[in-house]
């Protein structure tokens, strides 16, 4: 069923605390933790606790959870003190766009200059 934990999903395992992560925020529906391979001084991932393969699928199936992810991404930026200097919220979608973990996640990136357009 959509949203159910997937046995082979790394981020479902992080939600279940079967794989460790450096958690910076948690709500009933979301988890935010530091990316293991940071691409900027601040690089935090915000995920829904429910499993959906990408951001569009999440928003279609559980719009409130998608809104929760966006709200938490903004609050991560405030906590990390990058809200004023500017930051980026990225949802890589599909392997051609660099998605490697097929559990929806927002990258929150900041603390350095960010080029536009991104590569
Ligand atoms: P994406 O390539 O958009 O699917 O993003 C997946 C992100 O997950 C990458 O930036 C990885 O560095 C990150 N990642 C992979 N494994 C872990 C882990 N165990 N803990 C935290 N971040 C991870
Ligand atoms: Zn998952």
Short mmCIF file of C-alpha atoms and ligand atoms in Angstrom, two decimals:
data_model
loop_
_atom_site.label_atom_id
_atom_site.label_comp_id
_atom_site.label_asym_id
_atom_site.label_seq_id
_atom_site.Cartn_x
_atom_site.Cartn_y
_atom_site.Cartn_z
CA UNK A 1 0.00 0.00 0.00
CA UNK A 2 1.26 3.53 -0.75
CA UNK A 3 3.10 5.00 2.20
CA UNK A 4 3.92 1.69 3.90
CA UNK A 5 7.55 1.05 4.96
CA UNK A 6 9.65 -0.77 2.33
CA UNK A 7 12.08 -3.42 3.58
CA UNK A 8 14.76 -2.48 1.05
CA UNK A 9 14.56 1.30 1.56
CA UNK A 10 17.46 3.05 3.33
CA UNK A 11 15.37 6.01 4.49
CA UNK A 12 12.60 3.75 5.85
CA UNK A 13 15.39 2.07 7.86
CA UNK A 14 16.50 5.49 9.17
CA UNK A 15 12.88 6.26 10.16
CA UNK A 16 12.75 2.88 11.96
CA UNK A 17 16.11 3.68 13.69
CA UNK A 18 17.61 0.54 12.13
CA UNK A 19 20.25 2.75 10.45
CA UNK A 20 21.76 5.63 12.46
CA UNK A 21 21.49 9.24 11.37
CA UNK A 22 22.27 12.64 12.86
CA UNK A 23 18.72 13.86 13.40
CA UNK A 24 18.23 17.63 13.65
CA UNK A 25 14.40 17.83 13.70
CA UNK A 26 11.58 15.32 14.08
CA UNK A 27 7.79 15.60 13.93
CA UNK A 28 5.01 13.01 13.86
CA UNK A 29 5.22 12.91 10.06
CA UNK A 30 8.78 13.98 9.18
CA UNK A 31 12.43 13.46 10.01
CA UNK A 32 15.35 15.81 9.22
CA UNK A 33 18.94 14.55 9.38
CA UNK A 34 22.37 15.55 8.11
CA UNK A 35 23.41 14.25 4.69
CA UNK A 36 26.25 11.72 5.04
CA UNK A 37 28.09 13.32 2.07
CA UNK A 38 27.46 17.05 2.49
CA UNK A 39 27.63 19.26 -0.59
CA UNK A 40 27.51 22.53 1.37
CA UNK A 41 28.27 23.69 4.95
CA UNK A 42 24.61 23.00 5.73
CA UNK A 43 23.18 19.95 3.95
CA UNK A 44 20.17 18.43 5.67
CA UNK A 45 17.65 15.96 4.25
CA UNK A 46 13.98 16.26 5.20
CA UNK A 47 11.89 13.17 4.59
CA UNK A 48 8.31 12.10 5.21
CA UNK A 49 8.14 9.14 7.58
CA UNK A 50 5.84 7.41 5.10
CA UNK A 51 7.39 5.85 2.00
CA UNK A 52 6.77 7.43 -1.39
CA UNK A 53 9.30 7.16 -4.21
CA UNK A 54 9.58 10.89 -4.99
CA UNK A 55 8.19 14.31 -4.16
CA UNK A 56 5.45 14.28 -6.79
CA UNK A 57 4.14 10.89 -5.65
CA UNK A 58 4.21 12.10 -2.05
CA UNK A 59 2.24 15.24 -2.85
CA UNK A 60 -0.34 13.26 -4.86
CA UNK A 61 -0.84 10.63 -2.16
CA UNK A 62 -0.38 12.66 1.03
CA UNK A 63 -0.54 16.41 0.39
CA UNK A 64 -0.38 17.26 4.09
CA UNK A 65 2.83 15.25 4.52
CA UNK A 66 4.31 17.06 1.51
CA UNK A 67 3.41 20.38 3.15
CA UNK A 68 4.96 19.16 6.40
CA UNK A 69 8.24 18.41 4.57
CA UNK A 70 8.30 21.93 3.10
CA UNK A 71 7.52 23.57 6.44
CA UNK A 72 10.25 21.54 8.15
CA UNK A 73 12.74 22.43 5.39
CA UNK A 74 12.10 26.11 6.14
CA UNK A 75 12.49 25.52 9.88
CA UNK A 76 15.77 23.65 9.31
CA UNK A 77 17.02 26.75 7.48
CA UNK A 78 16.08 28.93 10.46
CA UNK A 79 17.69 26.51 12.94
CA UNK A 80 20.86 26.35 10.82
CA UNK A 81 20.94 30.17 10.47
CA UNK A 82 20.94 30.11 6.67
CA UNK A 83 17.45 31.57 6.22
CA UNK A 84 18.73 35.15 5.88
CA UNK A 85 21.71 34.42 3.63
CA UNK A 86 19.63 32.21 1.33
CA UNK A 87 19.34 28.49 0.81
CA UNK A 88 18.02 25.97 -1.66
CA UNK A 89 15.42 23.20 -1.32
CA UNK A 90 16.04 20.48 -3.94
CA UNK A 91 14.02 17.40 -4.84
CA UNK A 92 16.05 15.33 -7.30
CA UNK A 93 13.49 13.26 -9.17
CA UNK A 94 14.54 10.29 -11.29
CA UNK A 95 17.97 8.77 -11.81
CA UNK A 96 18.62 11.14 -14.74
CA UNK A 97 18.40 14.04 -12.27
CA UNK A 98 20.67 12.38 -9.73
CA UNK A 99 18.10 10.70 -7.48
CA UNK A 100 19.74 7.71 -5.79
CA UNK A 101 17.39 7.04 -2.87
CA UNK A 102 13.81 6.41 -3.96
CA UNK A 103 12.12 7.63 -0.78
CA UNK A 104 11.01 11.26 -1.19
CA UNK A 105 13.44 13.74 0.35
CA UNK A 106 14.16 17.44 0.29
CA UNK A 107 17.78 18.54 0.31
CA UNK A 108 18.24 21.78 2.29
CA UNK A 109 21.52 23.36 1.16
CA UNK A 110 23.14 26.59 2.31
CA UNK A 111 26.04 28.29 4.02
CA UNK A 112 27.86 29.04 0.77
CA UNK A 113 27.10 30.74 -2.54
CA UNK A 114 24.75 28.66 -4.70
CA UNK A 115 25.02 28.91 -8.47
CA UNK A 116 22.01 29.30 -10.74
CA UNK A 117 21.13 27.39 -12.83
CA UNK A 118 22.28 24.32 -10.88
CA UNK A 119 24.26 21.64 -12.71
P1 LIG B 1 19.54 11.84 -3.97
O1 LIG B 1 20.82 11.58 -4.72
O2 LIG B 1 18.84 13.13 -4.33
O3 LIG B 1 18.61 10.63 -4.03
O4 LIG B 1 19.95 12.05 -2.45
C1 LIG B 1 20.27 11.00 -1.60
C2 LIG B 1 21.16 11.59 -0.54
O5 LIG B 1 21.22 10.68 0.54
C3 LIG B 1 22.62 11.81 -1.00
O6 LIG B 1 22.93 13.21 -0.88
C4 LIG B 1 23.43 10.95 -0.05
O7 LIG B 1 24.65 11.54 0.33
C5 LIG B 1 22.48 10.79 1.13
N1 LIG B 1 22.68 9.60 1.94
C6 LIG B 1 22.89 8.33 1.52
N2 LIG B 1 22.99 7.50 2.57
C7 LIG B 1 22.82 8.25 3.68
C8 LIG B 1 22.82 7.98 5.08
N3 LIG B 1 23.00 6.73 5.56
N4 LIG B 1 22.63 9.00 5.94
C9 LIG B 1 22.45 10.27 5.47
N5 LIG B 1 22.44 10.59 4.17
C10 LIG B 1 22.62 9.61 3.28
ZN1 LIG B 2 11.28 4.41 2.26
#
